[in-house]
DNA sequence: TAAATAAAGGATATTTAGATCCTTTTATCT
DNA sequence: AGATAAAAGGATCTAAATATCCTTTATTTA
């Protein structure tokens, strides 16, 4: 469904959000361990997310990554997905046709539109805030299982 | 959403089905042209589909590929997808977690389950027969646009 | 039976995603 | 100021997906 980059990016962002909600700045090593991802590769993804103003980074000793409290309710998961994977998953033809739309639909067009729209709404409506409020955020991380 | 292999495989199968419904055997070249896919790569995919008894192949002059009339209503799209891409898309965790289920869900588990199940049902319920009966099958192919 | 045709199969090439390594920059602390 | 810590950035490397090429096998037709 999503690329590895996008999976790691989502997991990392949620983890950073979770830590930021208790004012913790977290470093790369900690993040990679928590979300079970390769460190150097995760670094690249965090760079992209930083440039796109999803997370912010702090260099030097005691540096790391964080998310402003005020951004939590602004950042929607769909932004992260779009940055890392584009929007083909939400708008592309499921059968891979270049030209497939209302006027010239593939046989599955209408069904695809329905489920893809539902998928899009799912990520459009969920903010980081929402995720943090769920019962099972901490399930995701390699902490105290 | 799907791999190229799977996209080509679905398009090719639908095309062969469409041709078979008027008793036409179609060769690789024709298929690749019709569905706008690389010929040799498509050949590999058709081999897999043949081995998996989705389509049947005929060697030698006037050979090609076809689908038995009786198979049309038996073959569900989900079979083709499962053969070519596995079932991760229907059952895997959207965030890429190894352990994510009812008992140990990620924050998006329930929402993912819902949309993934809908996606699965979409391909579970659509047979080749169903696709051939749709208004816009022919939209898919590079024939008389 | 020989020539031609088309899929099967094997080997190889190319591209992209995924991952790692090393150097540079920025900041902090002593 | 010098040492240290951590992210940024550049260069590579690896594996998997995608794609091509060539030979073999099966079948048909002349």
Short mmCIF file of C-alpha atoms (C1' of nucleotides) in Angstrom, two decimals:
data_model
loop_
_atom_site.label_atom_id
_atom_site.label_comp_id
_atom_site.label_asym_id
_atom_site.label_seq_id
_atom_site.Cartn_x
_atom_site.Cartn_y
_atom_site.Cartn_z
CA UNK A 1 0.00 0.00 0.00
CA UNK A 2 2.65 2.53 1.06
CA UNK A 3 6.38 2.55 0.38
CA UNK A 4 8.80 1.71 3.19
CA UNK A 5 9.77 5.39 3.27
CA UNK A 6 6.19 6.33 3.90
CA UNK A 7 5.65 3.65 6.54
CA UNK A 8 8.78 4.73 8.39
CA UNK A 9 7.84 8.37 7.94
CA UNK A 10 4.41 7.89 9.44
CA UNK A 11 5.68 5.81 12.33
CA UNK A 12 8.53 8.25 13.03
CA UNK A 13 6.27 11.28 12.95
CA UNK A 14 3.79 9.68 15.31
CA UNK A 15 6.61 8.71 17.64
CA UNK A 16 8.10 12.19 17.62
CA UNK A 17 4.65 13.62 18.23
CA UNK A 18 4.14 11.31 21.16
CA UNK A 19 7.46 12.34 22.69
CA UNK A 20 6.90 16.01 21.95
CA UNK A 21 3.59 15.89 23.77
CA UNK A 22 5.64 15.46 26.94
CA UNK A 23 8.19 18.02 25.76
CA UNK A 24 10.85 15.46 24.90
CA UNK A 25 13.26 16.09 22.04
CA UNK A 26 14.21 12.73 20.52
CA UNK A 27 17.32 11.80 18.60
CA UNK A 28 17.61 9.71 15.47
CA UNK A 29 18.93 6.64 17.27
CA UNK A 30 16.04 6.60 19.68
CA UNK A 31 13.52 7.08 16.92
CA UNK A 32 14.94 4.30 14.76
CA UNK A 33 14.94 1.92 17.70
CA UNK A 34 11.42 2.82 18.73
CA UNK A 35 9.88 2.37 15.32
CA UNK A 36 12.16 -0.51 14.30
CA UNK A 37 13.63 1.10 11.20
CA UNK A 38 17.15 1.38 9.71
CA UNK A 39 18.85 4.38 11.22
CA UNK A 40 20.56 6.02 8.24
CA UNK A 41 17.57 5.50 6.02
CA UNK A 42 15.30 7.00 8.62
CA UNK A 43 17.60 10.01 8.78
CA UNK A 44 16.96 10.72 5.11
CA UNK A 45 13.22 10.57 5.62
CA UNK A 46 13.39 12.88 8.62
CA UNK A 47 15.35 15.36 6.51
CA UNK A 48 12.53 15.44 4.00
CA UNK A 49 9.91 15.83 6.68
CA UNK A 50 11.94 18.64 8.22
CA UNK A 51 12.23 20.49 4.93
CA UNK A 52 8.51 20.12 4.48
CA UNK A 53 7.89 21.64 7.84
CA UNK A 54 6.23 18.60 9.38
CA UNK A 55 8.83 18.18 12.09
CA UNK A 56 11.60 20.48 13.25
CA UNK A 57 15.18 19.50 13.91
CA UNK A 58 17.71 20.76 16.40
CA UNK A 59 21.41 20.27 15.75
CA UNK A 60 24.18 19.81 18.27
CA UNK A 61 24.29 18.23 21.71
CA UNK A 62 20.85 17.51 23.12
CA UNK A 63 19.52 18.05 19.65
CA UNK A 64 17.06 15.86 17.85
CA UNK A 65 13.57 16.17 16.46
CA UNK A 66 10.35 17.57 17.76
CA UNK A 67 6.94 18.85 16.75
CA UNK A 68 5.53 22.12 18.03
CA UNK A 69 2.53 21.62 20.28
CA UNK A 70 0.55 23.98 18.07
CA UNK A 71 1.26 21.89 14.93
CA UNK A 72 -0.23 18.70 16.35
CA UNK A 73 -3.79 19.55 15.45
CA UNK A 74 -2.78 21.07 12.12
CA UNK A 75 -0.78 18.20 10.66
CA UNK A 76 -2.91 15.62 8.88
CA UNK A 77 -1.55 12.20 8.05
CA UNK A 78 -2.34 12.77 4.40
CA UNK A 79 0.31 15.49 4.28
CA UNK A 80 3.01 13.03 5.31
CA UNK A 81 1.79 10.48 2.79
CA UNK A 82 1.63 13.01 -0.02
CA UNK A 83 5.13 14.28 0.74
CA UNK A 84 6.65 10.79 0.75
CA UNK A 85 4.53 8.85 -1.75
CA UNK A 86 2.65 11.43 -3.77
CA UNK A 87 -1.07 11.09 -4.35
CA UNK A 88 -1.24 8.31 -6.93
CA UNK A 89 -2.75 6.02 -4.30
CA UNK A 90 -5.68 8.41 -3.86
CA UNK A 91 -6.22 9.55 -7.42
CA UNK A 92 -4.45 7.13 -9.79
CA UNK A 93 -6.27 4.48 -11.79
CA UNK A 94 -6.18 1.17 -9.97
CA UNK A 95 -5.43 -0.68 -13.18
CA UNK A 96 -2.62 1.72 -14.02
CA UNK A 97 -4.28 3.39 -17.00
CA UNK A 98 -2.97 6.85 -17.88
CA UNK A 99 -6.29 8.03 -19.10
CA UNK A 100 -9.02 6.96 -16.72
CA UNK A 101 -11.58 9.41 -15.42
CA UNK A 102 -15.29 10.18 -15.24
CA UNK A 103 -15.44 10.66 -19.01
CA UNK A 104 -13.37 7.67 -19.91
CA UNK A 105 -13.58 5.24 -17.00
CA UNK A 106 -12.08 1.79 -16.69
CA UNK A 107 -14.55 -0.96 -15.75
CA UNK A 108 -13.63 -0.59 -12.08
CA UNK A 109 -13.43 3.20 -12.02
CA UNK A 110 -16.48 3.88 -9.90
CA UNK A 111 -15.64 1.23 -7.36
CA UNK A 112 -12.05 2.43 -7.18
CA UNK A 113 -13.13 6.03 -6.72
CA UNK A 114 -15.31 5.03 -3.81
CA UNK A 115 -12.70 3.09 -1.87
CA UNK A 116 -9.86 5.46 -2.73
CA UNK A 117 -11.93 8.38 -1.55
CA UNK A 118 -12.63 6.57 1.68
CA UNK A 119 -8.92 5.94 2.09
CA UNK A 120 -8.17 9.58 1.41
CA UNK A 121 -10.75 10.75 3.92
CA UNK A 122 -9.27 8.46 6.51
CA UNK A 123 -5.93 10.29 6.29
CA UNK A 124 -7.48 13.67 5.65
CA UNK A 125 -9.44 13.55 8.88
CA UNK A 126 -6.77 12.11 11.16
CA UNK A 127 -4.43 14.71 12.64
CA UNK A 128 -1.44 13.89 14.82
CA UNK A 129 -3.52 15.15 17.71
CA UNK A 130 -6.20 12.56 16.93
CA UNK A 131 -3.67 9.75 16.81
CA UNK A 132 -2.18 10.77 20.15
CA UNK A 133 -5.61 10.65 21.71
CA UNK A 134 -6.22 7.05 20.64
CA UNK A 135 -6.08 4.28 23.17
CA UNK A 136 -3.29 2.39 21.48
CA UNK A 137 -0.63 4.81 20.27
CA UNK A 138 1.97 3.22 22.45
CA UNK A 139 1.30 -0.19 20.94
CA UNK A 140 3.30 0.97 17.98
CA UNK A 141 6.61 1.47 19.70
CA UNK A 142 9.33 -0.82 20.97
CA UNK A 143 9.19 0.41 24.51
CA UNK A 144 7.72 -1.63 27.32
CA UNK A 145 6.05 -4.52 25.58
CA UNK B 1 -1.50 0.35 -4.95
CA UNK B 2 -0.61 -2.62 -7.13
CA UNK B 3 2.71 -3.56 -8.73
CA UNK B 4 3.19 -3.06 -12.46
CA UNK B 5 3.07 -6.84 -12.84
CA UNK B 6 -0.32 -6.91 -11.23
CA UNK B 7 -1.67 -3.99 -13.24
CA UNK B 8 -0.52 -5.59 -16.48
CA UNK B 9 -1.83 -8.95 -15.33
CA UNK B 10 -5.29 -7.59 -14.60
CA UNK B 11 -5.46 -5.62 -17.84
CA UNK B 12 -4.19 -8.57 -19.88
CA UNK B 13 -6.61 -11.01 -18.32
CA UNK B 14 -9.54 -8.70 -18.92
CA UNK B 15 -8.45 -8.22 -22.52
CA UNK B 16 -8.07 -11.94 -23.11
CA UNK B 17 -11.45 -12.50 -21.52
CA UNK B 18 -13.00 -9.91 -23.77
CA UNK B 19 -11.52 -11.52 -26.86
CA UNK B 20 -12.38 -15.04 -25.70
CA UNK B 21 -15.98 -14.02 -25.26
CA UNK B 22 -16.11 -13.83 -29.05
CA UNK B 23 -14.01 -16.97 -29.39
CA UNK B 24 -10.83 -15.16 -30.39
CA UNK B 25 -7.46 -16.54 -29.42
CA UNK B 26 -5.04 -13.63 -28.95
CA UNK B 27 -1.28 -13.60 -29.24
CA UNK B 28 1.21 -11.86 -27.01
CA UNK B 29 1.91 -9.04 -29.44
CA UNK B 30 -1.73 -8.15 -29.76
CA UNK B 31 -2.23 -8.25 -26.02
CA UNK B 32 0.77 -6.06 -25.25
CA UNK B 33 -0.38 -3.52 -27.82
CA UNK B 34 -3.93 -3.51 -26.57
CA UNK B 35 -3.07 -3.00 -22.93
CA UNK B 36 -0.03 -0.80 -23.59
CA UNK B 37 2.53 -2.94 -21.81
CA UNK B 38 6.08 -4.12 -22.60
CA UNK B 39 5.85 -7.31 -24.62
CA UNK B 40 8.52 -9.52 -23.06
CA UNK B 41 7.57 -8.52 -19.55
CA UNK B 42 3.94 -9.25 -20.27
CA UNK B 43 4.97 -12.69 -21.54
CA UNK B 44 6.40 -13.51 -18.12
CA UNK B 45 3.22 -12.48 -16.40
CA UNK B 46 1.09 -14.52 -18.77
CA UNK B 47 3.27 -17.53 -18.02
CA UNK B 48 2.49 -17.17 -14.35
CA UNK B 49 -1.21 -16.76 -14.99
CA UNK B 50 -1.14 -19.81 -17.23
CA UNK B 51 0.57 -21.94 -14.59
CA UNK B 52 -2.03 -20.76 -12.10
CA UNK B 53 -4.80 -21.84 -14.40
CA UNK B 54 -6.28 -18.38 -14.89
CA UNK B 55 -5.71 -18.34 -18.62
CA UNK B 56 -4.72 -21.12 -21.02
CA UNK B 57 -2.07 -20.94 -23.69
CA UNK B 58 -1.81 -22.53 -27.10
CA UNK B 59 1.57 -22.95 -28.76
CA UNK B 60 2.40 -22.90 -32.44
CA UNK B 61 0.83 -21.12 -35.40
CA UNK B 62 -2.50 -19.54 -34.59
CA UNK B 63 -1.64 -20.05 -30.97
CA UNK B 64 -2.01 -17.51 -28.21
CA UNK B 65 -4.01 -17.14 -25.05
CA UNK B 66 -7.62 -17.67 -24.15
CA UNK B 67 -10.01 -18.20 -21.27
CA UNK B 68 -12.61 -20.95 -21.30
CA UNK B 69 -16.12 -19.61 -21.42
CA UNK B 70 -16.97 -21.63 -18.32
CA UNK B 71 -14.13 -20.04 -16.31
CA UNK B 72 -15.37 -16.48 -16.84
CA UNK B 73 -17.84 -16.56 -13.99
CA UNK B 74 -15.49 -18.54 -11.75
CA UNK B 75 -12.44 -16.31 -11.91
CA UNK B 76 -12.48 -13.47 -9.41
CA UNK B 77 -10.14 -10.51 -9.75
CA UNK B 78 -8.81 -11.19 -6.28
CA UNK B 79 -7.29 -14.43 -7.52
CA UNK B 80 -5.19 -12.58 -10.08
CA UNK B 81 -4.10 -10.02 -7.50
CA UNK B 82 -3.20 -12.66 -4.95
CA UNK B 83 -1.18 -14.63 -7.49
CA UNK B 84 0.81 -11.59 -8.62
CA UNK B 85 1.03 -9.42 -5.49
CA UNK B 86 0.11 -11.66 -2.57
CA UNK B 87 -2.41 -10.51 0.02
CA UNK B 88 -0.42 -7.98 2.03
CA UNK B 89 -2.58 -5.21 0.60
CA UNK B 90 -5.69 -6.82 2.08
CA UNK B 91 -4.33 -8.06 5.38
CA UNK B 92 -1.04 -6.27 6.15
CA UNK B 93 -0.73 -3.41 8.65
CA UNK B 94 -0.96 -0.10 6.85
CA UNK B 95 1.89 1.31 8.91
CA UNK B 96 4.05 -1.73 8.18
CA UNK B 97 4.06 -3.17 11.67
CA UNK B 98 4.80 -6.87 11.92
CA UNK B 99 2.62 -7.37 14.91
CA UNK B 100 -0.65 -5.54 14.45
CA UNK B 101 -3.96 -7.23 15.03
CA UNK B 102 -7.15 -7.12 17.08
CA UNK B 103 -5.24 -7.80 20.27
CA UNK B 104 -2.39 -5.44 19.59
CA UNK B 105 -3.69 -2.84 17.16
CA UNK B 106 -1.89 0.19 15.78
CA UNK B 107 -3.75 3.49 16.19
CA UNK B 108 -5.22 3.16 12.72
CA UNK B 109 -5.95 -0.55 12.84
CA UNK B 110 -9.73 -0.36 12.90
CA UNK B 111 -9.91 2.19 10.15
CA UNK B 112 -7.47 0.21 8.03
CA UNK B 113 -9.39 -3.00 8.55
CA UNK B 114 -12.55 -1.34 7.33
CA UNK B 115 -11.16 0.09 4.12
CA UNK B 116 -8.97 -2.91 3.37
CA UNK B 117 -11.94 -5.20 3.80
CA UNK B 118 -13.93 -3.04 1.42
CA UNK B 119 -11.10 -3.24 -1.08
CA UNK B 120 -10.93 -7.01 -0.70
CA UNK B 121 -14.68 -7.37 -1.19
CA UNK B 122 -14.48 -5.28 -4.31
CA UNK B 123 -12.16 -7.82 -5.93
CA UNK B 124 -13.76 -10.79 -4.27
CA UNK B 125 -17.14 -10.00 -5.79
CA UNK B 126 -16.03 -9.02 -9.29
CA UNK B 127 -15.62 -11.95 -11.66
CA UNK B 128 -14.33 -11.65 -15.22
CA UNK B 129 -17.91 -12.18 -16.29
CA UNK B 130 -18.97 -9.14 -14.28
CA UNK B 131 -16.28 -6.98 -15.84
CA UNK B 132 -17.26 -8.05 -19.35
CA UNK B 133 -20.84 -7.05 -18.64
CA UNK B 134 -19.87 -3.50 -17.66
CA UNK B 135 -20.56 -0.63 -20.02
CA UNK B 136 -16.98 0.43 -20.35
CA UNK B 137 -14.76 -2.61 -20.75
CA UNK B 138 -13.58 -1.48 -24.13
CA UNK B 139 -12.47 1.87 -22.76
CA UNK B 140 -9.46 0.03 -21.43
CA UNK B 141 -7.96 -1.09 -24.70
CA UNK B 142 -6.03 0.62 -27.46
CA UNK B 143 -8.47 -0.31 -30.18
CA UNK B 144 -10.84 2.18 -31.73
CA UNK B 145 -10.48 5.23 -29.57
"C1'" DT C 1 9.36 -33.92 -43.27
"C1'" DA C 2 10.79 -29.14 -43.44
"C1'" DA C 3 9.62 -24.45 -42.53
"C1'" DA C 4 7.24 -21.31 -39.94
"C1'" DT C 5 4.88 -19.66 -35.82
"C1'" DA C 6 4.09 -18.77 -31.11
"C1'" DA C 7 4.62 -19.67 -26.20
"C1'" DA C 8 8.06 -21.36 -22.53
"C1'" DG C 9 12.15 -20.76 -20.31
"C1'" DG C 10 16.69 -19.09 -19.08
"C1'" DA C 11 19.95 -15.49 -18.78
"C1'" DT C 12 20.94 -10.88 -18.50
"C1'" DA C 13 20.27 -5.84 -18.27
"C1'" DT C 14 18.21 -1.60 -16.32
"C1'" DT C 15 15.86 1.16 -13.04
"C1'" DT C 16 14.09 2.24 -8.68
"C1'" DA C 17 13.53 1.59 -3.80
"C1'" DG C 18 15.81 0.68 0.10
"C1'" DA C 19 19.85 1.08 2.85
"C1'" DT C 20 24.65 2.36 4.41
"C1'" DC C 21 28.87 5.13 5.01
"C1'" DC C 22 31.51 9.11 5.45
"C1'" DT C 23 32.22 14.09 5.61
"C1'" DT C 24 30.39 18.66 6.73
"C1'" DT C 25 27.79 21.87 9.32
"C1'" DT C 26 25.74 23.61 13.49
"C1'" DA C 27 25.27 23.86 18.18
"C1'" DT C 28 26.54 22.93 23.16
"C1'" DC C 29 29.43 22.27 27.01
"C1'" DT C 30 33.78 22.36 29.42
"C1'" DA D 1 38.89 27.92 21.96
"C1'" DG D 2 38.64 22.99 21.77
"C1'" DA D 3 36.08 18.81 22.28
"C1'" DT D 4 31.90 16.68 21.62
"C1'" DA D 5 27.29 15.70 19.99
"C1'" DA D 6 23.83 15.55 16.63
"C1'" DA D 7 21.58 16.55 12.21
"C1'" DA D 8 22.54 17.65 7.08
"C1'" DG D 9 24.32 16.32 2.95
"C1'" DG D 10 26.82 13.72 -0.53
"C1'" DA D 11 28.38 9.46 -2.38
"C1'" DT D 12 27.84 4.84 -2.67
"C1'" DC D 13 26.02 0.18 -2.28
"C1'" DT D 14 22.42 -3.60 -2.41
"C1'" DA D 15 18.24 -5.78 -3.44
"C1'" DA D 16 14.05 -5.98 -5.76
"C1'" DA D 17 11.08 -4.71 -9.47
"C1'" DT D 18 10.88 -3.94 -14.12
"C1'" DA D 19 12.33 -4.96 -18.67
"C1'" DT D 20 14.85 -7.15 -22.62
"C1'" DC D 21 17.15 -10.76 -25.36
"C1'" DC D 22 18.03 -15.20 -26.95
"C1'" DT D 23 17.33 -20.19 -27.12
"C1'" DT D 24 14.21 -24.14 -26.66
"C1'" DT D 25 9.92 -26.55 -27.11
"C1'" DA D 26 5.47 -27.47 -29.02
"C1'" DT D 27 2.35 -27.11 -32.87
"C1'" DT D 28 0.69 -26.23 -37.45
"C1'" DT D 29 0.88 -25.97 -42.27
"C1'" DA D 30 2.81 -26.48 -46.80
#
